CSV table of C-alpha atoms and ligand atoms in Angstrom, one decimal:
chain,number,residue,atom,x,y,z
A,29,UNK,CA,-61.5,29.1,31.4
A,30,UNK,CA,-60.3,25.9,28.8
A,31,UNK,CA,-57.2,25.3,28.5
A,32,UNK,CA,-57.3,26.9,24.4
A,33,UNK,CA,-57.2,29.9,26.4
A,34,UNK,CA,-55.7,32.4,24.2
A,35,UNK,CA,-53.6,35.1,24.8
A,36,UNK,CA,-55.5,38.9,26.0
A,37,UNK,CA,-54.1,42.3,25.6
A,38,UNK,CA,-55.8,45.1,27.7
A,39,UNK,CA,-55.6,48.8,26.7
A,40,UNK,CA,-55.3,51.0,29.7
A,41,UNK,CA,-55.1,49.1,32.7
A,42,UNK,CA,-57.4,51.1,35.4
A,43,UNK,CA,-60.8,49.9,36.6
A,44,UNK,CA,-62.6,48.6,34.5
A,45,UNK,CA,-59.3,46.3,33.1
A,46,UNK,CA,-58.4,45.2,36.5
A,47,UNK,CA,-62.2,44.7,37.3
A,48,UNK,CA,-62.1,42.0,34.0
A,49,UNK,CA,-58.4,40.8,34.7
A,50,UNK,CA,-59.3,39.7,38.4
A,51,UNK,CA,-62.0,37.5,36.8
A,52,UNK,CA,-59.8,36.3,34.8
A,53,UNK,CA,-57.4,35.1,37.2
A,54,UNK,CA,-59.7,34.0,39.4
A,55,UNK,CA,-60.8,31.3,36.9
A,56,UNK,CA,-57.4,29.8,36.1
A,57,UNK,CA,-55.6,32.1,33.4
A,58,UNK,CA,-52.2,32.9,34.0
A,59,UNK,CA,-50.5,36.3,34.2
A,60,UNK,CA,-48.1,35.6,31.0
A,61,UNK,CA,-51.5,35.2,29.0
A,62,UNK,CA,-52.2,38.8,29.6
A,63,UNK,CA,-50.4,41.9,28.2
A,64,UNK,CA,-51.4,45.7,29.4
A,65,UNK,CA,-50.4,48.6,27.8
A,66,UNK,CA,-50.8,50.9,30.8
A,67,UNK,CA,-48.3,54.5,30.9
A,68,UNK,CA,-49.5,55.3,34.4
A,69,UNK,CA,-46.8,54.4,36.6
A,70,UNK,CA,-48.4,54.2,39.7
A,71,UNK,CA,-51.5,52.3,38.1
A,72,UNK,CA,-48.9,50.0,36.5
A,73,UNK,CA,-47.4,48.8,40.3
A,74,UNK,CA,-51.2,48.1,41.3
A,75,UNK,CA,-51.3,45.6,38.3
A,76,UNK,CA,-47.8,43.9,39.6
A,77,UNK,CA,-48.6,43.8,43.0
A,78,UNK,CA,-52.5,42.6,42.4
A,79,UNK,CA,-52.1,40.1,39.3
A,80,UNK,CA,-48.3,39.9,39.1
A,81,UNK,CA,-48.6,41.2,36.0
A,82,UNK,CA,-45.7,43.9,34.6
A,83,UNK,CA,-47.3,46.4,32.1
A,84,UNK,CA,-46.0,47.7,29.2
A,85,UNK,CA,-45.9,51.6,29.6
A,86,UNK,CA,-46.4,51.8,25.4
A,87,UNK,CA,-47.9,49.8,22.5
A,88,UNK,CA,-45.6,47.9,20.7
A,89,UNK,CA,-44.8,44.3,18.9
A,90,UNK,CA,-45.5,42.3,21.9
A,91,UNK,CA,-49.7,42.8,21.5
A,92,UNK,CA,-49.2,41.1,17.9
A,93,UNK,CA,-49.5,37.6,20.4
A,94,UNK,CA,-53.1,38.9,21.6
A,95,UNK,CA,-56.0,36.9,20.1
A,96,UNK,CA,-58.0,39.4,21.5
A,97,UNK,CA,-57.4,43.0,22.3
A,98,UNK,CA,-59.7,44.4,25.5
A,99,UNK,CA,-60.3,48.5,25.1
A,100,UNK,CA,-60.4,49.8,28.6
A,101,UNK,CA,-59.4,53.7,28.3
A,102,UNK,CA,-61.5,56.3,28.3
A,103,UNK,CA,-63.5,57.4,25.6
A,104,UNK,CA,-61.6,60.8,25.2
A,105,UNK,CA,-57.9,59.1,24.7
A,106,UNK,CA,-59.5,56.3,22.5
A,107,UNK,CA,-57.4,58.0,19.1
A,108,UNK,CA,-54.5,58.3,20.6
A,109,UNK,CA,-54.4,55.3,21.8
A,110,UNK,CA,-55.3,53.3,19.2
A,111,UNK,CA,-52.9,54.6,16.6
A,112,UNK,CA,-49.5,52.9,18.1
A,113,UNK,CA,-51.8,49.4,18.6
A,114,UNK,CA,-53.3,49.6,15.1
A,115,UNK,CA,-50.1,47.9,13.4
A,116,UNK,CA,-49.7,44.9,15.9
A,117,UNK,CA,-53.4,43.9,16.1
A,118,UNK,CA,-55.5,43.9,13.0
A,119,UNK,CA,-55.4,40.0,13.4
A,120,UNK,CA,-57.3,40.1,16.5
A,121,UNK,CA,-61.0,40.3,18.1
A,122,UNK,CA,-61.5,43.8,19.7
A,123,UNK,CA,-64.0,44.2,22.8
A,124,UNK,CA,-64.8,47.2,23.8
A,125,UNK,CA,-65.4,48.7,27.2
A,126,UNK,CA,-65.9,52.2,26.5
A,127,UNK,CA,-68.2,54.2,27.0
A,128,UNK,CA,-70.3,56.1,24.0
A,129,UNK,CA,-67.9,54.8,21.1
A,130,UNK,CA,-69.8,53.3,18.5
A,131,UNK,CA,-68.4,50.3,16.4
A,132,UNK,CA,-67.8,52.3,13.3
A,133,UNK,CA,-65.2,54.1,14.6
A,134,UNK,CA,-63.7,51.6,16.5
A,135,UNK,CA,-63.7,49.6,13.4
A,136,UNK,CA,-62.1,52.5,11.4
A,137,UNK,CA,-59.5,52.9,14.5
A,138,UNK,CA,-58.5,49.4,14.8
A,139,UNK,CA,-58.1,48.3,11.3
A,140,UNK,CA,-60.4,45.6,11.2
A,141,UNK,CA,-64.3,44.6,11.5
A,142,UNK,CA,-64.3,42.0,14.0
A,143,UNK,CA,-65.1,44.5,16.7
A,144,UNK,CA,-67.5,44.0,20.0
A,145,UNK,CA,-68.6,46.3,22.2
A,146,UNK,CA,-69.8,46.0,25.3
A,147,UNK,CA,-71.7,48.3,28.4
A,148,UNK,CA,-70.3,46.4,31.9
A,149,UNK,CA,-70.9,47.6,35.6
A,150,UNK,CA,-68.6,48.4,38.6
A,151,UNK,CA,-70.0,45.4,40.3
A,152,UNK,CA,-68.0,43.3,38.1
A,153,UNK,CA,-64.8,43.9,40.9
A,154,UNK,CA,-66.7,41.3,42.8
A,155,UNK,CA,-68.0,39.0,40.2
A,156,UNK,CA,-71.2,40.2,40.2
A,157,UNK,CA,-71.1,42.5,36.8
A,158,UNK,CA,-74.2,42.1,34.2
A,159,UNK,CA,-72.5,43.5,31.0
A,160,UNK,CA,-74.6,44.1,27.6
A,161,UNK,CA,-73.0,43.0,24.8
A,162,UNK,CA,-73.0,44.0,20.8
A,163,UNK,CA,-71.1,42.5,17.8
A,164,UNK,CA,-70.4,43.6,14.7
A,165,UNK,CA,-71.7,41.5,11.7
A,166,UNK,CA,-68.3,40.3,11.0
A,167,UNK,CA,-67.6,38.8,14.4
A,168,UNK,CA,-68.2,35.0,14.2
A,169,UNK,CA,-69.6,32.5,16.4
A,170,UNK,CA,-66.1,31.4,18.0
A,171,UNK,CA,-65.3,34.9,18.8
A,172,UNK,CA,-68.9,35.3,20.5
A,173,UNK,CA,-68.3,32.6,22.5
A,174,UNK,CA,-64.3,33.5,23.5
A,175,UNK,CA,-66.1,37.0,24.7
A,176,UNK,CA,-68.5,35.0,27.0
A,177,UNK,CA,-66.2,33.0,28.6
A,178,UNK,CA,-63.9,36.6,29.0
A,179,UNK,CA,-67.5,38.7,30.5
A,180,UNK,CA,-68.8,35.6,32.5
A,181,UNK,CA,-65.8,36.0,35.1
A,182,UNK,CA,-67.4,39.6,36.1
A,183,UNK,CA,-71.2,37.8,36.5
A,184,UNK,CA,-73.6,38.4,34.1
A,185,UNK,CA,-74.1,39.3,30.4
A,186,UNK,CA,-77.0,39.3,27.5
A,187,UNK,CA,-76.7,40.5,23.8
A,188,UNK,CA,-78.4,43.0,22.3
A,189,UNK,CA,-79.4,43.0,18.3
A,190,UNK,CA,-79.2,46.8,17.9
A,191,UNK,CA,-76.2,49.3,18.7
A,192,UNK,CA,-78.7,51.8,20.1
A,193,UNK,CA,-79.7,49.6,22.9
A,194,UNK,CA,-76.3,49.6,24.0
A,195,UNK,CA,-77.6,53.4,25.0
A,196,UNK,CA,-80.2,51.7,27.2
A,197,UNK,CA,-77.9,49.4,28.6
A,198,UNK,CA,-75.2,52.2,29.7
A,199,UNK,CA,-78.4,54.2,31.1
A,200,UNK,CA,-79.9,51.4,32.7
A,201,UNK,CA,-77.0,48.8,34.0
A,202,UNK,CA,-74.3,50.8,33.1
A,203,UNK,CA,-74.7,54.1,35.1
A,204,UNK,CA,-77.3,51.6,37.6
A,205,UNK,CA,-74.7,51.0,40.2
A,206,UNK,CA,-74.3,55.1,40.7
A,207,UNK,CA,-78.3,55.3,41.4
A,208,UNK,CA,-78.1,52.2,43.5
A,209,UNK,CA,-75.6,54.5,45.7
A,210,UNK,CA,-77.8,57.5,45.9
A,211,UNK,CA,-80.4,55.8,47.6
A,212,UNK,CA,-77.7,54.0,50.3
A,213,UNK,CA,-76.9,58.0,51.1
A,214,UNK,CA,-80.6,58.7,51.5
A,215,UNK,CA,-81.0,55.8,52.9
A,216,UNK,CA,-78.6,56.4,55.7
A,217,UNK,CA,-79.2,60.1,55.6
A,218,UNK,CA,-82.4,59.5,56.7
A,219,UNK,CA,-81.6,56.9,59.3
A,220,UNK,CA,-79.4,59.0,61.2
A,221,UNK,CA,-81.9,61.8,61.6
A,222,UNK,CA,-83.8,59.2,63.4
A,223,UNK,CA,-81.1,58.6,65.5
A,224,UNK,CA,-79.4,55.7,64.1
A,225,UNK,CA,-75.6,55.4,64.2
A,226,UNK,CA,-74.6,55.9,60.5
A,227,UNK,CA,-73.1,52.9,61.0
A,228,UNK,CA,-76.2,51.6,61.6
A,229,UNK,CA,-78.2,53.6,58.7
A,230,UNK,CA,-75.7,52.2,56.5
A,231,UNK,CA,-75.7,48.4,57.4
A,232,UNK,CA,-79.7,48.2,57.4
A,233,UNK,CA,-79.7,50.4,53.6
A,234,UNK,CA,-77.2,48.2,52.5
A,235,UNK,CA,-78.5,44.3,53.7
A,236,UNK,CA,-82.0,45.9,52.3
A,237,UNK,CA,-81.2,46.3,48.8
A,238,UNK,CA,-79.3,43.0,48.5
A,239,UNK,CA,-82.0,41.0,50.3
A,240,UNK,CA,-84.5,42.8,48.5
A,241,UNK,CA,-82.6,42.3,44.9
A,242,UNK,CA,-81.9,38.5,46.0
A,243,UNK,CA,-85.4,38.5,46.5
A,244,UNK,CA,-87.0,39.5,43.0
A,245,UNK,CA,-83.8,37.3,41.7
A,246,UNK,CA,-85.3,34.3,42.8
A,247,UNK,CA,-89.0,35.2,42.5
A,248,UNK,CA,-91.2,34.6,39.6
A,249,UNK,CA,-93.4,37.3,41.1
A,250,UNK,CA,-93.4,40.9,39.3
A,251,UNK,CA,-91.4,43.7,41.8
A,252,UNK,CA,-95.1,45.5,41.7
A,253,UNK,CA,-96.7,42.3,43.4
A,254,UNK,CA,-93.1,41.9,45.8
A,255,UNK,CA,-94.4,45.5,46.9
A,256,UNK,CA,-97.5,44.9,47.5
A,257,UNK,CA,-96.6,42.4,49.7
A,258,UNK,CA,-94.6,44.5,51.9
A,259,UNK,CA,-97.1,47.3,52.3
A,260,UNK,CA,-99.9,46.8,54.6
A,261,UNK,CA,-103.3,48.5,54.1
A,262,UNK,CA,-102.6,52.1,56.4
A,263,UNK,CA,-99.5,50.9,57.1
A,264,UNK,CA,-95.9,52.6,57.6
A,265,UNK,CA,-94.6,51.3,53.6
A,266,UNK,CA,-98.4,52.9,52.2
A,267,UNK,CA,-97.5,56.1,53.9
A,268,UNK,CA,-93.9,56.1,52.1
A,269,UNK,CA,-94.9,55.3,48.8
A,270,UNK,CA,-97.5,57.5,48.9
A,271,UNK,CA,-95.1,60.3,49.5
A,272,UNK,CA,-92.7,59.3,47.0
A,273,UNK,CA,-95.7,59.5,44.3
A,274,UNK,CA,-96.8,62.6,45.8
A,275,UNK,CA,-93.4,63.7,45.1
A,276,UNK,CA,-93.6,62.2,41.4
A,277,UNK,CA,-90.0,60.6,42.3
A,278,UNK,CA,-90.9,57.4,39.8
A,279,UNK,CA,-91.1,60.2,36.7
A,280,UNK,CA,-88.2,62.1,37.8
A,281,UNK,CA,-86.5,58.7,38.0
A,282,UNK,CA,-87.7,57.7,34.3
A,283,UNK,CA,-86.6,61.2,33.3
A,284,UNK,CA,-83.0,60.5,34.9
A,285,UNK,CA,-82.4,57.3,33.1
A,286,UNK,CA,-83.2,59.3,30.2
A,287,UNK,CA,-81.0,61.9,30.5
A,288,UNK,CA,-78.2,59.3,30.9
A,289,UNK,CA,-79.3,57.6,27.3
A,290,UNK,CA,-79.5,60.7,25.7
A,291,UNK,CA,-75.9,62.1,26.7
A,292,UNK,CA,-74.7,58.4,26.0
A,293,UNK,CA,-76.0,58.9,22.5
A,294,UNK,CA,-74.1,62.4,22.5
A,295,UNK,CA,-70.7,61.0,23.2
A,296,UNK,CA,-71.2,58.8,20.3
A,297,UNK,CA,-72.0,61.6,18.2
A,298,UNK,CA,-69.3,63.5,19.3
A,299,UNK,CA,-66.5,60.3,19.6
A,300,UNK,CA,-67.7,59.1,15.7
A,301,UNK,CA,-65.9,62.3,14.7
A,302,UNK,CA,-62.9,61.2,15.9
B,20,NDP,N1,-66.5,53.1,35.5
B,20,NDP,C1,-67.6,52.5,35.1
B,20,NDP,O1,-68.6,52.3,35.8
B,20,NDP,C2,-67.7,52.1,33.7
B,20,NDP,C3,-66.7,52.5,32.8
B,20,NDP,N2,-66.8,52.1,31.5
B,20,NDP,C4,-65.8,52.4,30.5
B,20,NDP,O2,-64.6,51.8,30.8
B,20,NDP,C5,-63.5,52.6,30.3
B,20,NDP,C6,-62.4,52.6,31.4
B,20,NDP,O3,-63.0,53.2,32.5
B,20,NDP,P1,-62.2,53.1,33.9
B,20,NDP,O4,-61.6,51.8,34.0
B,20,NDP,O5,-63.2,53.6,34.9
B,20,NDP,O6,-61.1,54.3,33.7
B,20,NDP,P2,-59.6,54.4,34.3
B,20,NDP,O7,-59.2,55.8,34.3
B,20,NDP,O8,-59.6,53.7,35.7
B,20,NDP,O9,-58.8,53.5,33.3
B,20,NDP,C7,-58.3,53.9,32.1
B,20,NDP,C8,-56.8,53.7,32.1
B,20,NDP,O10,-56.2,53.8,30.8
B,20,NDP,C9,-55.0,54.5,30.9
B,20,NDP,N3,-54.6,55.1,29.6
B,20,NDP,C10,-54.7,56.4,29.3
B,20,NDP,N4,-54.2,56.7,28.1
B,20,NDP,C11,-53.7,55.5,27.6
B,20,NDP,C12,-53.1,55.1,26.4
B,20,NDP,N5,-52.8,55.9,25.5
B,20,NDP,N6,-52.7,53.8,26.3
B,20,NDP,C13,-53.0,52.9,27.3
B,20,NDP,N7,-53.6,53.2,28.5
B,20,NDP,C14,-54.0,54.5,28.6
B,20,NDP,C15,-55.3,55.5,32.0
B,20,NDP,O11,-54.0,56.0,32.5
B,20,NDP,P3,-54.0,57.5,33.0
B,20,NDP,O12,-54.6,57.4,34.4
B,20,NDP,O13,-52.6,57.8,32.9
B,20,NDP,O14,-54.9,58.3,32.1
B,20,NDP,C16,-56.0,54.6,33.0
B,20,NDP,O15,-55.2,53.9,33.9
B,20,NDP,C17,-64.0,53.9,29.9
B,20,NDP,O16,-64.0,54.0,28.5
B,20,NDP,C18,-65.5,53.9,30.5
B,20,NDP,O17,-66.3,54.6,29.6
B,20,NDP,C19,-67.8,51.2,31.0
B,20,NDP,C20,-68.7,50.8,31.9
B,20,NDP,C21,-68.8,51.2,33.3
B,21,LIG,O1,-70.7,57.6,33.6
B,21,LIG,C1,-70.3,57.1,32.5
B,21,LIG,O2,-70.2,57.8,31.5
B,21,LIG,C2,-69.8,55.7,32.5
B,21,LIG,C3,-70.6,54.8,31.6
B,21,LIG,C4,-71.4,54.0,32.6
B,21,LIG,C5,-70.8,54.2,33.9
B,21,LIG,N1,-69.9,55.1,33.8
């Protein structure tokens, strides 16, 4: 990060914050550049011991110094929250983190309309995040690129034109790691009833979905082809897939993903009331 790095102020200082503020300081920026309002005590030591970095347990004229303000609580305290911040910040970009919140509220909540949102992953806690983005027409090209160089510490990120895509994102990226993790267990489920050591189960699920992810990453082949390859005509892969279409387990996927979109959509409907 340059060296005009400005000064960040987090709201609510749990996973996703710490996930964002360990990128941070990983790439040069110093612990007196960052302010967290966190009231959780016992979060608040993780952020001292971690980033050396001593929270404030309430909002107050020390976040007027933040050229931009991070929202990292959940969706359900987002009011509350924002009404003691409100005062010191209308100066400042907001990004969002937040699930379901949609930019007019935020806007409305905050006091001003330079707002972004954005949909990260979990995977950002090791740098290797992909995080959709959205801005508000107000938000100019120098804010745009201060949020890039805040996301890019956590890995990945792309923009989207519309706020509804942000829906896709969260159903797709957003909740991705969580399906990701269902497999691992079925994965390794299934491993140890073939007697493997779950231990075992676990390493081979695991090594398989990051060599096979690393794979399509550096492929200009389509995933359908990289299957083909892998499945030999009467072979043991043929005889899996062929159960998992049996099963219909692709359409009961698609219909997952949607469900995710739709209740993402829901919590916008029922946050906008706010
Ligand atoms: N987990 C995920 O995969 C993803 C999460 N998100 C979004 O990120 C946001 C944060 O999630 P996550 O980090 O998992 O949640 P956490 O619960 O870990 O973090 C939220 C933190 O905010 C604190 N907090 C509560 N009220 C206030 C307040 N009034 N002022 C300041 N801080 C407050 C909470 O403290 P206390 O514990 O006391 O309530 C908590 O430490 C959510 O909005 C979620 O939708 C987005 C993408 C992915
Ligand atoms: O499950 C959720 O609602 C949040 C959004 C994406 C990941 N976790």
């Amino acid at each position: 990060m340059s060296h005009s790095t400005p000064h960040i102020a987090f709201i609510g200082g749990g996973n996703m914050a710490s996930a964002i503020i360990g990128g941070l300081i990983r790439q040069g920026m110093k612990p007196e550049q960052i302010t967290v309002v966190e009231p959780f005590a016992e979060t608040a030591a993780k952020l001292l011991k971690d980033f050396g970095i001593s929270a404030l347990p309430a909002a107050g004229p020390a976040l007027a110094q933040a050229n931009l303000v991070i929202w990292a609580v959940k969706p359900q305290v987002f009011s509350e929250a924002a009404a003691p911040v409100m005062p010191h910040t209308r100066g400042a970009l907001h990004l969002s983190v937040m699930a379901g919140i949609r930019t007019d509220s935020i806007c409305r909540s905050v006091g001003t309309d330079r707002v972004v949102r954005c949909m990260p992953n979990t995977p950002a806690l090791v740098g290797q995040g992909i995080t959709g983005l959205f801005a508000c027409p107000s938000v100019t090209t120098a804010d745009k690129v201060l949020v890039e160089q805040v996301i890019r510490t956590t890995g990945q990120y792309l923009w989207v034109q519309q706020e509804s895509h942000l829906d896709a994102v969260t159903a797709l990226s957003g909740s991705g790691p969580a399906y990701v993790f269902y497999f691992l267990e079925a994965m390794t489920q299934a491993g140890v009833g073939m007697g493997l050591s779950a231990e075992q189960a676990y390493q081979l699920a695991v090594a398989t979905f990051s060599g096979a992810s690393s794979l399509a990453a550096a492929s200009t082949e389509s995933p359908e082809v990289l299957r083909q390859r892998v499945t030999s005509k009467g072979g043991t892969t043929y005889a899996a897939i062929t159960s998992l279409d049996d099963s219909g387990v692709k359409a009961s996927f698609v219909k997952a993903m949607q469900a995710a979109e739709v209740r993402a959509r829901e919590l916008g409907d029922e946050f906008g009331k706010a």
